[in-house]
Amino acid sequence: MKKSSAIAALGALAQETRLDIFRLLVQKGPQGMAAGEIGERLGQPPPTLSFHLNQLRFAGMVTSRRVSRSIIYSANFKAMSDLLAYLTENCCGGRAELCAPRASAGCSSECAPPAPVQSRKSRRISV
Amino acid sequence: MKKSSAIAALGALAQETRLDIFRLLVQKGPQGMAAGEIGERLGQPPPTLSFHLNQLRFAGMVTSRRVSRSIIYSANFKAMSDLLAYLTENCCGGRAELCAPRASAGCSSECAPPAPVQSRKSRRISV
DNA sequence: TTCATAGTTCCATATTTATAGAAATATCAT
DNA sequence: ATGATATTTCTATAAATATGGAACTATGAA
């Protein structure tokens, strides 16, 4: 994944209405949901909703298809997983053992907090 | 994870310099890196860098600790994994079998594109 | 103390992003 | 055609975010 795509994806999701839209669509699954229904659920006026759906679409996080008068939006699951992979890429310099318990998908699950590092000489430090 | 935390995290990462910083720190692992070294690597003037480090810190994506004159920043791996979990939460309404091949961590790996939905009556549609 | 180093905060400016009314487009039913 | 529904584009305005110079704070060394 290119950096610019990741920034676009993150930026698309970093807004309350759009995050709501995206999670709604993630939960809805591949069948998707019509723009109108999304707007009803989230209480957004059509132009505002359309703006946000466009942002998500340009960022590649959703796809759309017309069905009769409705436009059906669906989450782009591939884009989501690519983004997650990008964020965790080469975690801990490849030495995932530095990332504590159940570091399954290359560190993405759960990593140790950086507190108890002190590799050799235990050095006392302040925050 | 609360929605506001997710938005803060996504917003923090949705900016080129900050994404660079975060990925650098993810790859560096728990030992972290001094602000100065980050600035050198990314070619950012100190005030700009400090601004972005603060954004990441307020969003909970990095932690900082002082070591002598340096301030060492580290990625917050827990925050990252919480964010990833939030994004994929209840994927496909819990029926992860709707999300195609190797849907390991609740859909986060790879999900089917929404193209071949057509649950019952195969309806021809245009895009 | 004084100096050099490492970072931060303050501030003004520039840029980007969000909101929603009004008008326009597309589809379907009559 | 005409009207109703579904959604978008246009537009102006408002709000949030990014940038970097100048000045400030904290730490350690001479």
PDB file of C-alpha atoms (C1' of nucleotides) in Angstrom:
ATOM      1  CA  MET A   1       0.000   0.000   0.000  1.00  0.00           C
ATOM      2  CA  LYS A   2       1.258   3.439  -0.881  1.00  0.00           C
ATOM      3  CA  LYS A   3       1.613   6.033   1.822  1.00  0.00           C
ATOM      4  CA  SER A   4      -0.757   8.424   0.090  1.00  0.00           C
ATOM      5  CA  SER A   5      -3.468   5.759   0.063  1.00  0.00           C
ATOM      6  CA  ALA A   6      -2.995   5.122   3.751  1.00  0.00           C
ATOM      7  CA  ILE A   7      -3.272   8.828   4.539  1.00  0.00           C
ATOM      8  CA  ALA A   8      -6.400   9.108   2.427  1.00  0.00           C
ATOM      9  CA  ALA A   9      -7.922   6.084   4.156  1.00  0.00           C
ATOM     10  CA  LEU A  10      -7.066   7.326   7.638  1.00  0.00           C
ATOM     11  CA  GLY A  11      -8.284  10.813   6.847  1.00  0.00           C
ATOM     12  CA  ALA A  12     -11.536   9.437   5.525  1.00  0.00           C
ATOM     13  CA  LEU A  13     -12.141   7.537   8.750  1.00  0.00           C
ATOM     14  CA  ALA A  14     -11.008  10.328  11.066  1.00  0.00           C
ATOM     15  CA  GLN A  15     -14.333  12.084  11.167  1.00  0.00           C
ATOM     16  CA  GLU A  16     -17.304  11.149  13.282  1.00  0.00           C
ATOM     17  CA  THR A  17     -19.955  10.896  10.596  1.00  0.00           C
ATOM     18  CA  ARG A  18     -17.675   9.026   8.231  1.00  0.00           C
ATOM     19  CA  LEU A  19     -16.490   6.646  10.917  1.00  0.00           C
ATOM     20  CA  ASP A  20     -20.134   5.956  11.755  1.00  0.00           C
ATOM     21  CA  ILE A  21     -20.888   5.348   8.093  1.00  0.00           C
ATOM     22  CA  PHE A  22     -17.940   3.053   7.630  1.00  0.00           C
ATOM     23  CA  ARG A  23     -18.607   0.968  10.719  1.00  0.00           C
ATOM     24  CA  LEU A  24     -22.250   0.716   9.775  1.00  0.00           C
ATOM     25  CA  LEU A  25     -21.198  -0.639   6.392  1.00  0.00           C
ATOM     26  CA  VAL A  26     -18.573  -2.953   7.882  1.00  0.00           C
ATOM     27  CA  GLN A  27     -21.253  -4.416  10.092  1.00  0.00           C
ATOM     28  CA  LYS A  28     -23.721  -4.612   7.251  1.00  0.00           C
ATOM     29  CA  GLY A  29     -21.333  -6.684   5.176  1.00  0.00           C
ATOM     30  CA  PRO A  30     -21.011  -7.043   1.408  1.00  0.00           C
ATOM     31  CA  GLN A  31     -24.688  -6.451   0.702  1.00  0.00           C
ATOM     32  CA  GLY A  32     -24.254  -2.786   1.603  1.00  0.00           C
ATOM     33  CA  MET A  33     -26.815  -0.127   2.339  1.00  0.00           C
ATOM     34  CA  ALA A  34     -28.574   2.614   0.359  1.00  0.00           C
ATOM     35  CA  ALA A  35     -27.424   6.204   0.859  1.00  0.00           C
ATOM     36  CA  GLY A  36     -30.886   7.176   2.030  1.00  0.00           C
ATOM     37  CA  GLU A  37     -30.976   4.545   4.738  1.00  0.00           C
ATOM     38  CA  ILE A  38     -27.528   5.550   5.938  1.00  0.00           C
ATOM     39  CA  GLY A  39     -28.662   9.158   6.121  1.00  0.00           C
ATOM     40  CA  GLU A  40     -31.757   8.220   8.068  1.00  0.00           C
ATOM     41  CA  ARG A  41     -29.819   6.153  10.548  1.00  0.00           C
ATOM     42  CA  LEU A  42     -27.243   8.851  11.135  1.00  0.00           C
ATOM     43  CA  GLY A  43     -29.542  11.842  10.883  1.00  0.00           C
ATOM     44  CA  GLN A  44     -27.526  13.675   8.294  1.00  0.00           C
ATOM     45  CA  PRO A  45     -28.993  15.950   5.598  1.00  0.00           C
ATOM     46  CA  PRO A  46     -28.482  14.607   2.075  1.00  0.00           C
ATOM     47  CA  PRO A  47     -25.764  17.034   0.916  1.00  0.00           C
ATOM     48  CA  THR A  48     -23.687  16.468   4.018  1.00  0.00           C
ATOM     49  CA  LEU A  49     -24.068  12.728   3.747  1.00  0.00           C
ATOM     50  CA  SER A  50     -23.195  12.795   0.083  1.00  0.00           C
ATOM     51  CA  PHE A  51     -20.078  14.802   0.820  1.00  0.00           C
ATOM     52  CA  HIS A  52     -18.916  12.238   3.340  1.00  0.00           C
ATOM     53  CA  LEU A  53     -19.760   9.276   1.155  1.00  0.00           C
ATOM     54  CA  ASN A  54     -17.693  10.880  -1.579  1.00  0.00           C
ATOM     55  CA  GLN A  55     -14.771  11.317   0.789  1.00  0.00           C
ATOM     56  CA  LEU A  56     -14.963   7.650   1.718  1.00  0.00           C
ATOM     57  CA  ARG A  57     -15.257   6.646  -1.901  1.00  0.00           C
ATOM     58  CA  PHE A  58     -12.321   8.769  -3.097  1.00  0.00           C
ATOM     59  CA  ALA A  59     -10.301   7.262  -0.283  1.00  0.00           C
ATOM     60  CA  GLY A  60     -11.237   3.810  -1.519  1.00  0.00           C
ATOM     61  CA  MET A  61     -12.901   2.787   1.727  1.00  0.00           C
ATOM     62  CA  VAL A  62     -16.323   2.200   0.199  1.00  0.00           C
ATOM     63  CA  THR A  63     -17.696   1.256  -3.174  1.00  0.00           C
ATOM     64  CA  SER A  64     -21.011   2.241  -4.671  1.00  0.00           C
ATOM     65  CA  ARG A  65     -23.404   0.805  -7.201  1.00  0.00           C
ATOM     66  CA  ARG A  66     -26.739   2.012  -8.396  1.00  0.00           C
ATOM     67  CA  VAL A  67     -29.787  -0.147  -7.898  1.00  0.00           C
ATOM     68  CA  SER A  68     -32.820   1.515  -9.369  1.00  0.00           C
ATOM     69  CA  ARG A  69     -33.100   4.947  -7.746  1.00  0.00           C
ATOM     70  CA  SER A  70     -30.900   4.062  -4.806  1.00  0.00           C
ATOM     71  CA  ILE A  71     -27.171   4.102  -4.581  1.00  0.00           C
ATOM     72  CA  ILE A  72     -25.886   1.260  -2.476  1.00  0.00           C
ATOM     73  CA  TYR A  73     -22.674   1.737  -0.559  1.00  0.00           C
ATOM     74  CA  SER A  74     -20.543  -1.081   0.818  1.00  0.00           C
ATOM     75  CA  ALA A  75     -17.380  -1.154   2.876  1.00  0.00           C
ATOM     76  CA  ASN A  76     -14.249  -2.054   0.959  1.00  0.00           C
ATOM     77  CA  PHE A  77     -12.903  -4.823   3.156  1.00  0.00           C
ATOM     78  CA  LYS A  78      -9.764  -5.239   1.127  1.00  0.00           C
ATOM     79  CA  ALA A  79      -8.887  -1.571   1.632  1.00  0.00           C
ATOM     80  CA  MET A  80      -9.447  -1.920   5.357  1.00  0.00           C
ATOM     81  CA  SER A  81      -7.171  -4.919   5.698  1.00  0.00           C
ATOM     82  CA  ASP A  82      -4.508  -3.265   3.540  1.00  0.00           C
ATOM     83  CA  LEU A  83      -4.599  -0.287   5.849  1.00  0.00           C
ATOM     84  CA  LEU A  84      -4.246  -2.416   8.961  1.00  0.00           C
ATOM     85  CA  ALA A  85      -1.305  -4.207   7.383  1.00  0.00           C
ATOM     86  CA  TYR A  86       0.333  -0.924   6.482  1.00  0.00           C
ATOM     87  CA  LEU A  87       0.102   0.367  10.038  1.00  0.00           C
ATOM     88  CA  THR A  88       1.712  -2.698  11.551  1.00  0.00           C
ATOM     89  CA  GLU A  89       4.278  -3.239   8.813  1.00  0.00           C
ATOM     90  CA  ASN A  90       7.679  -4.369   9.993  1.00  0.00           C
ATOM     91  CA  CYS A  91       6.617  -3.932  13.606  1.00  0.00           C
ATOM     92  CA  CYS A  92       9.490  -3.830  16.090  1.00  0.00           C
ATOM     93  CA  GLY A  93      11.976  -4.081  13.252  1.00  0.00           C
ATOM     94  CA  GLY A  94      10.739  -7.551  12.412  1.00  0.00           C
ATOM     95  CA  ARG A  95      11.616  -8.862  15.856  1.00  0.00           C
ATOM     96  CA  ALA A  96       8.006  -9.322  16.888  1.00  0.00           C
ATOM     97  CA  GLU A  97       9.149 -11.123  20.035  1.00  0.00           C
ATOM     98  CA  LEU A  98       9.810  -7.621  21.388  1.00  0.00           C
ATOM     99  CA  CYS A  99       6.088  -7.118  21.203  1.00  0.00           C
ATOM    100  CA  ALA A 100       4.684  -9.019  24.151  1.00  0.00           C
ATOM    101  CA  PRO A 101       1.684 -11.424  24.447  1.00  0.00           C
ATOM    102  CA  ARG A 102      -0.223 -12.864  21.469  1.00  0.00           C
ATOM    103  CA  ALA A 103       1.485 -10.818  18.811  1.00  0.00           C
ATOM    104  CA  SER A 104      -0.349 -12.755  16.141  1.00  0.00           C
ATOM    105  CA  ALA A 105      -0.686 -10.760  12.936  1.00  0.00           C
ATOM    106  CA  GLY A 106       2.736  -9.185  12.999  1.00  0.00           C
ATOM    107  CA  CYS A 107       2.175  -7.237  16.185  1.00  0.00           C
ATOM    108  CA  SER A 108      -1.331  -6.100  15.387  1.00  0.00           C
ATOM    109  CA  SER A 109      -3.046  -7.794  18.290  1.00  0.00           C
ATOM    110  CA  GLU A 110      -1.377  -6.730  21.442  1.00  0.00           C
ATOM    111  CA  CYS A 111       2.059  -5.371  22.090  1.00  0.00           C
ATOM    112  CA  ALA A 112       3.895  -4.619  25.279  1.00  0.00           C
ATOM    113  CA  PRO A 113       3.774  -1.104  26.666  1.00  0.00           C
ATOM    114  CA  PRO A 114       7.209   0.492  26.365  1.00  0.00           C
ATOM    115  CA  ALA A 115       7.634   0.894  30.108  1.00  0.00           C
ATOM    116  CA  PRO A 116       9.837  -2.080  31.052  1.00  0.00           C
ATOM    117  CA  VAL A 117      12.446  -1.766  28.352  1.00  0.00           C
ATOM    118  CA  GLN A 118      15.792  -1.463  30.128  1.00  0.00           C
ATOM    119  CA  SER A 119      17.657  -3.774  27.827  1.00  0.00           C
ATOM    120  CA  ARG A 120      20.928  -3.936  29.791  1.00  0.00           C
ATOM    121  CA  LYS A 121      21.956  -1.521  32.483  1.00  0.00           C
ATOM    122  CA  SER A 122      18.734  -0.779  34.338  1.00  0.00           C
ATOM    123  CA  ARG A 123      18.638   2.975  34.124  1.00  0.00           C
ATOM    124  CA  ARG A 124      16.228   4.940  36.275  1.00  0.00           C
ATOM    125  CA  ILE A 125      14.364   7.573  34.287  1.00  0.00           C
ATOM    126  CA  SER A 126      11.659  10.142  34.898  1.00  0.00           C
ATOM    127  CA  VAL A 127       8.650  10.979  32.761  1.00  0.00           C
TER     128      VAL A 127
ATOM    129  CA  MET B   1     -12.656   1.663  22.713  1.00  0.00           C
ATOM    130  CA  LYS B   2     -14.698   4.824  22.688  1.00  0.00           C
ATOM    131  CA  LYS B   3     -15.563   6.419  19.385  1.00  0.00           C
ATOM    132  CA  SER B   4     -13.885   9.685  20.307  1.00  0.00           C
ATOM    133  CA  SER B   5     -10.615   7.852  20.971  1.00  0.00           C
ATOM    134  CA  ALA B   6     -10.809   6.136  17.618  1.00  0.00           C
ATOM    135  CA  ILE B   7     -11.385   9.435  15.832  1.00  0.00           C
ATOM    136  CA  ALA B   8      -8.485  11.015  17.690  1.00  0.00           C
ATOM    137  CA  ALA B   9      -6.232   8.090  16.790  1.00  0.00           C
ATOM    138  CA  LEU B  10      -7.231   8.087  13.145  1.00  0.00           C
ATOM    139  CA  GLY B  11      -6.899  11.851  12.917  1.00  0.00           C
ATOM    140  CA  ALA B  12      -3.469  11.687  14.440  1.00  0.00           C
ATOM    141  CA  LEU B  13      -2.334   9.164  11.840  1.00  0.00           C
ATOM    142  CA  ALA B  14      -4.020  10.880   8.900  1.00  0.00           C
ATOM    143  CA  GLN B  15      -1.188  13.264   8.204  1.00  0.00           C
ATOM    144  CA  GLU B  16       1.978  12.514   6.330  1.00  0.00           C
ATOM    145  CA  THR B  17       4.538  13.642   8.882  1.00  0.00           C
ATOM    146  CA  ARG B  18       2.689  12.007  11.740  1.00  0.00           C
ATOM    147  CA  LEU B  19       2.176   8.774   9.859  1.00  0.00           C
ATOM    148  CA  ASP B  20       5.900   8.753   9.109  1.00  0.00           C
ATOM    149  CA  ILE B  21       6.669   9.358  12.771  1.00  0.00           C
ATOM    150  CA  PHE B  22       4.326   6.652  13.947  1.00  0.00           C
ATOM    151  CA  ARG B  23       5.562   4.038  11.527  1.00  0.00           C
ATOM    152  CA  LEU B  24       9.132   4.881  12.371  1.00  0.00           C
ATOM    153  CA  LEU B  25       8.321   4.305  16.030  1.00  0.00           C
ATOM    154  CA  VAL B  26       6.363   1.124  15.334  1.00  0.00           C
ATOM    155  CA  GLN B  27       9.370  -0.225  13.507  1.00  0.00           C
ATOM    156  CA  LYS B  28      11.729   0.939  16.208  1.00  0.00           C
ATOM    157  CA  GLY B  29       9.830  -0.975  18.847  1.00  0.00           C
ATOM    158  CA  PRO B  30       9.469  -0.341  22.583  1.00  0.00           C
ATOM    159  CA  GLN B  31      12.894   1.272  22.965  1.00  0.00           C
ATOM    160  CA  GLY B  32      11.644   4.327  21.104  1.00  0.00           C
ATOM    161  CA  MET B  33      13.536   7.224  19.579  1.00  0.00           C
ATOM    162  CA  ALA B  34      14.545  10.729  20.668  1.00  0.00           C
ATOM    163  CA  ALA B  35      12.586  13.663  19.238  1.00  0.00           C
ATOM    164  CA  GLY B  36      15.765  15.058  17.733  1.00  0.00           C
ATOM    165  CA  GLU B  37      16.561  11.896  15.853  1.00  0.00           C
ATOM    166  CA  ILE B  38      13.001  11.693  14.546  1.00  0.00           C
ATOM    167  CA  GLY B  39      13.270  15.270  13.355  1.00  0.00           C
ATOM    168  CA  GLU B  40      16.555  14.590  11.610  1.00  0.00           C
ATOM    169  CA  ARG B  41      15.240  11.532   9.848  1.00  0.00           C
ATOM    170  CA  LEU B  42      12.117  13.275   8.666  1.00  0.00           C
ATOM    171  CA  GLY B  43      13.632  16.674   7.994  1.00  0.00           C
ATOM    172  CA  GLN B  44      11.147  18.627  10.051  1.00  0.00           C
ATOM    173  CA  PRO B  45      11.941  21.846  11.940  1.00  0.00           C
ATOM    174  CA  PRO B  46      11.662  21.462  15.734  1.00  0.00           C
ATOM    175  CA  PRO B  47       8.407  23.386  16.264  1.00  0.00           C
ATOM    176  CA  THR B  48       6.622  21.500  13.519  1.00  0.00           C
ATOM    177  CA  LEU B  49       7.884  18.190  14.806  1.00  0.00           C
ATOM    178  CA  SER B  50       6.910  19.064  18.343  1.00  0.00           C
ATOM    179  CA  PHE B  51       3.436  19.982  17.197  1.00  0.00           C
ATOM    180  CA  HIS B  52       2.989  16.616  15.515  1.00  0.00           C
ATOM    181  CA  LEU B  53       4.444  14.659  18.395  1.00  0.00           C
ATOM    182  CA  ASN B  54       1.967  16.403  20.652  1.00  0.00           C
ATOM    183  CA  GLN B  55      -0.903  15.486  18.377  1.00  0.00           C
ATOM    184  CA  LEU B  56       0.173  11.862  18.471  1.00  0.00           C
ATOM    185  CA  ARG B  57       0.591  11.986  22.220  1.00  0.00           C
ATOM    186  CA  PHE B  58      -2.802  13.602  22.896  1.00  0.00           C
ATOM    187  CA  ALA B  59      -4.332  10.957  20.671  1.00  0.00           C
ATOM    188  CA  GLY B  60      -2.653   8.283  22.776  1.00  0.00           C
ATOM    189  CA  MET B  61      -0.689   6.834  19.878  1.00  0.00           C
ATOM    190  CA  VAL B  62       2.734   7.505  21.373  1.00  0.00           C
ATOM    191  CA  THR B  63       4.187   7.878  24.831  1.00  0.00           C
ATOM    192  CA  SER B  64       7.129   9.994  25.895  1.00  0.00           C
ATOM    193  CA  ARG B  65       9.729   9.904  28.614  1.00  0.00           C
ATOM    194  CA  ARG B  66      12.644  12.154  29.336  1.00  0.00           C
ATOM    195  CA  VAL B  67      16.150  10.702  29.351  1.00  0.00           C
ATOM    196  CA  SER B  68      18.651  13.377  30.154  1.00  0.00           C
ATOM    197  CA  ARG B  69      18.160  16.201  27.677  1.00  0.00           C
ATOM    198  CA  SER B  70      16.332  14.027  25.185  1.00  0.00           C
ATOM    199  CA  ILE B  71      12.691  13.145  25.076  1.00  0.00           C
ATOM    200  CA  ILE B  72      12.157   9.615  23.872  1.00  0.00           C
ATOM    201  CA  TYR B  73       8.986   8.779  22.019  1.00  0.00           C
ATOM    202  CA  SER B  74       7.619   5.275  21.556  1.00  0.00           C
ATOM    203  CA  ALA B  75       4.628   3.891  19.691  1.00  0.00           C
ATOM    204  CA  ASN B  76       1.721   2.853  21.877  1.00  0.00           C
ATOM    205  CA  PHE B  77       1.139  -0.642  20.574  1.00  0.00           C
ATOM    206  CA  LYS B  78      -1.878  -1.225  22.759  1.00  0.00           C
ATOM    207  CA  ALA B  79      -3.578   1.860  21.293  1.00  0.00           C
ATOM    208  CA  MET B  80      -2.829   0.644  17.803  1.00  0.00           C
ATOM    209  CA  SER B  81      -4.323  -2.785  18.373  1.00  0.00           C
ATOM    210  CA  ASP B  82      -7.377  -1.269  20.069  1.00  0.00           C
ATOM    211  CA  LEU B  83      -7.910   0.893  17.037  1.00  0.00           C
ATOM    212  CA  LEU B  84      -7.648  -2.031  14.636  1.00  0.00           C
ATOM    213  CA  ALA B  85     -10.138  -3.969  16.748  1.00  0.00           C
ATOM    214  CA  TYR B  86     -12.533  -1.037  16.761  1.00  0.00           C
ATOM    215  CA  LEU B  87     -12.489  -0.758  12.989  1.00  0.00           C
ATOM    216  CA  THR B  88     -13.284  -4.408  12.419  1.00  0.00           C
ATOM    217  CA  GLU B  89     -15.746  -4.765  15.292  1.00  0.00           C
ATOM    218  CA  ASN B  90     -18.740  -6.939  14.569  1.00  0.00           C
ATOM    219  CA  CYS B  91     -17.710  -7.258  10.950  1.00  0.00           C
ATOM    220  CA  CYS B  92     -20.443  -8.518   8.639  1.00  0.00           C
ATOM    221  CA  GLY B  93     -22.888  -8.544  11.507  1.00  0.00           C
ATOM    222  CA  GLY B  94     -20.899 -11.268  13.214  1.00  0.00           C
ATOM    223  CA  ARG B  95     -21.364 -13.641  10.313  1.00  0.00           C
ATOM    224  CA  ALA B  96     -17.714 -13.511   9.295  1.00  0.00           C
ATOM    225  CA  GLU B  97     -18.305 -16.321   6.806  1.00  0.00           C
ATOM    226  CA  LEU B  98     -19.754 -13.586   4.590  1.00  0.00           C
ATOM    227  CA  CYS B  99     -16.261 -12.182   4.448  1.00  0.00           C
ATOM    228  CA  ALA B 100     -14.391 -14.432   2.059  1.00  0.00           C
ATOM    229  CA  PRO B 101     -10.918 -16.073   2.346  1.00  0.00           C
ATOM    230  CA  ARG B 102      -8.815 -16.190   5.525  1.00  0.00           C
ATOM    231  CA  ALA B 103     -11.058 -13.959   7.607  1.00  0.00           C
ATOM    232  CA  SER B 104      -8.903 -14.574  10.643  1.00  0.00           C
ATOM    233  CA  ALA B 105      -9.172 -11.751  13.147  1.00  0.00           C
ATOM    234  CA  GLY B 106     -12.858 -11.076  12.744  1.00  0.00           C
ATOM    235  CA  CYS B 107     -12.668 -10.017   9.142  1.00  0.00           C
ATOM    236  CA  SER B 108      -9.542  -7.928   9.449  1.00  0.00           C
ATOM    237  CA  SER B 109      -7.435  -9.909   7.018  1.00  0.00           C
ATOM    238  CA  GLU B 110      -9.213 -10.141   3.754  1.00  0.00           C
ATOM    239  CA  CYS B 111     -12.845  -9.843   2.894  1.00  0.00           C
ATOM    240  CA  ALA B 112     -14.720 -10.457  -0.289  1.00  0.00           C
ATOM    241  CA  PRO B 113     -15.354  -7.558  -2.611  1.00  0.00           C
ATOM    242  CA  PRO B 114     -19.057  -6.714  -2.659  1.00  0.00           C
ATOM    243  CA  ALA B 115     -19.446  -7.441  -6.358  1.00  0.00           C
ATOM    244  CA  PRO B 116     -21.038 -10.898  -6.412  1.00  0.00           C
ATOM    245  CA  VAL B 117     -23.737 -10.388  -3.810  1.00  0.00           C
ATOM    246  CA  GLN B 118     -27.022 -11.264  -5.534  1.00  0.00           C
ATOM    247  CA  SER B 119     -28.497 -13.118  -2.621  1.00  0.00           C
ATOM    248  CA  ARG B 120     -31.567 -14.565  -4.360  1.00  0.00           C
ATOM    249  CA  LYS B 121     -33.035 -13.367  -7.618  1.00  0.00           C
ATOM    250  CA  SER B 122     -30.029 -12.511  -9.715  1.00  0.00           C
ATOM    251  CA  ARG B 123     -30.766  -8.913 -10.621  1.00  0.00           C
ATOM    252  CA  ARG B 124     -28.811  -7.196 -13.344  1.00  0.00           C
ATOM    253  CA  ILE B 125     -27.607  -3.775 -12.249  1.00  0.00           C
ATOM    254  CA  SER B 126     -25.528  -0.950 -13.633  1.00  0.00           C
ATOM    255  CA  VAL B 127     -22.851   1.102 -11.898  1.00  0.00           C
TER     256      VAL B 127
ATOM    257  C1'  DT C   1      27.568  30.824  36.673  1.00  0.00           C
ATOM    258  C1'  DT C   2      27.766  30.561  31.862  1.00  0.00           C
ATOM    259  C1'  DC C   3      27.326  28.034  27.673  1.00  0.00           C
ATOM    260  C1'  DA C   4      25.577  24.584  24.540  1.00  0.00           C
ATOM    261  C1'  DT C   5      22.170  21.234  23.602  1.00  0.00           C
ATOM    262  C1'  DA C   6      17.372  19.326  23.247  1.00  0.00           C
ATOM    263  C1'  DG C   7      12.734  20.416  23.096  1.00  0.00           C
ATOM    264  C1'  DT C   8       8.773  23.151  23.817  1.00  0.00           C
ATOM    265  C1'  DT C   9       5.290  26.940  23.649  1.00  0.00           C
ATOM    266  C1'  DC C  10       3.557  31.179  21.533  1.00  0.00           C
ATOM    267  C1'  DC C  11       1.784  33.300  17.726  1.00  0.00           C
ATOM    268  C1'  DA C  12       0.351  34.849  13.127  1.00  0.00           C
ATOM    269  C1'  DT C  13      -0.617  33.057   8.766  1.00  0.00           C
ATOM    270  C1'  DA C  14      -1.915  29.751   5.373  1.00  0.00           C
ATOM    271  C1'  DT C  15      -4.332  25.728   4.136  1.00  0.00           C
ATOM    272  C1'  DT C  16      -7.647  22.254   4.426  1.00  0.00           C
ATOM    273  C1'  DT C  17     -12.040  20.406   5.689  1.00  0.00           C
ATOM    274  C1'  DA C  18     -17.050  20.457   7.072  1.00  0.00           C
ATOM    275  C1'  DT C  19     -21.804  22.169   6.768  1.00  0.00           C
ATOM    276  C1'  DA C  20     -26.116  22.619   4.577  1.00  0.00           C
ATOM    277  C1'  DG C  21     -29.352  25.476   1.444  1.00  0.00           C
ATOM    278  C1'  DA C  22     -30.550  25.769  -3.347  1.00  0.00           C
ATOM    279  C1'  DA C  23     -30.476  23.878  -7.662  1.00  0.00           C
ATOM    280  C1'  DA C  24     -29.584  20.019 -10.699  1.00  0.00           C
ATOM    281  C1'  DT C  25     -29.648  15.049 -12.249  1.00  0.00           C
ATOM    282  C1'  DA C  26     -31.320  10.303 -12.573  1.00  0.00           C
ATOM    283  C1'  DT C  27     -34.832   6.802 -12.181  1.00  0.00           C
ATOM    284  C1'  DC C  28     -39.321   4.960 -12.022  1.00  0.00           C
ATOM    285  C1'  DA C  29     -44.488   5.107 -12.048  1.00  0.00           C
ATOM    286  C1'  DT C  30     -48.581   6.938 -14.137  1.00  0.00           C
TER     287       DT C  30
ATOM    288  C1'  DA D   1     -44.902  14.202 -20.581  1.00  0.00           C
ATOM    289  C1'  DT D   2     -45.598  14.932 -15.358  1.00  0.00           C
ATOM    290  C1'  DG D   3     -44.709  14.029 -10.765  1.00  0.00           C
ATOM    291  C1'  DA D   4     -42.430  11.744  -6.920  1.00  0.00           C
ATOM    292  C1'  DT D   5     -38.331   9.780  -5.072  1.00  0.00           C
ATOM    293  C1'  DA D   6     -33.274   9.276  -4.385  1.00  0.00           C
ATOM    294  C1'  DT D   7     -29.127  11.385  -4.587  1.00  0.00           C
ATOM    295  C1'  DT D   8     -25.730  14.529  -6.257  1.00  0.00           C
ATOM    296  C1'  DT D   9     -23.306  18.974  -7.393  1.00  0.00           C
ATOM    297  C1'  DC D  10     -22.748  23.890  -6.624  1.00  0.00           C
ATOM    298  C1'  DT D  11     -21.880  27.386  -3.546  1.00  0.00           C
ATOM    299  C1'  DA D  12     -20.809  30.289   0.389  1.00  0.00           C
ATOM    300  C1'  DT D  13     -19.555  30.216   4.947  1.00  0.00           C
ATOM    301  C1'  DA D  14     -17.690  28.397   9.143  1.00  0.00           C
ATOM    302  C1'  DA D  15     -14.474  25.668  11.636  1.00  0.00           C
ATOM    303  C1'  DA D  16     -10.427  23.000  12.284  1.00  0.00           C
ATOM    304  C1'  DT D  17      -5.586  22.026  11.262  1.00  0.00           C
ATOM    305  C1'  DA D  18      -0.666  22.819   9.730  1.00  0.00           C
ATOM    306  C1'  DT D  19       3.531  25.638   9.376  1.00  0.00           C
ATOM    307  C1'  DG D  20       7.608  27.679  11.142  1.00  0.00           C
ATOM    308  C1'  DG D  21      10.018  31.971  13.189  1.00  0.00           C
ATOM    309  C1'  DA D  22      10.940  33.921  17.664  1.00  0.00           C
ATOM    310  C1'  DA D  23      11.205  33.364  22.299  1.00  0.00           C
ATOM    311  C1'  DC D  24      11.180  30.281  26.266  1.00  0.00           C
ATOM    312  C1'  DT D  25      12.362  26.096  29.483  1.00  0.00           C
ATOM    313  C1'  DA D  26      15.087  22.147  31.044  1.00  0.00           C
ATOM    314  C1'  DT D  27      19.323  19.587  31.420  1.00  0.00           C
ATOM    315  C1'  DG D  28      24.144  18.722  31.624  1.00  0.00           C
ATOM    316  C1'  DA D  29      29.051  20.202  31.017  1.00  0.00           C
ATOM    317  C1'  DA D  30      32.948  23.453  31.701  1.00  0.00           C
TER     318       DA D  30
END
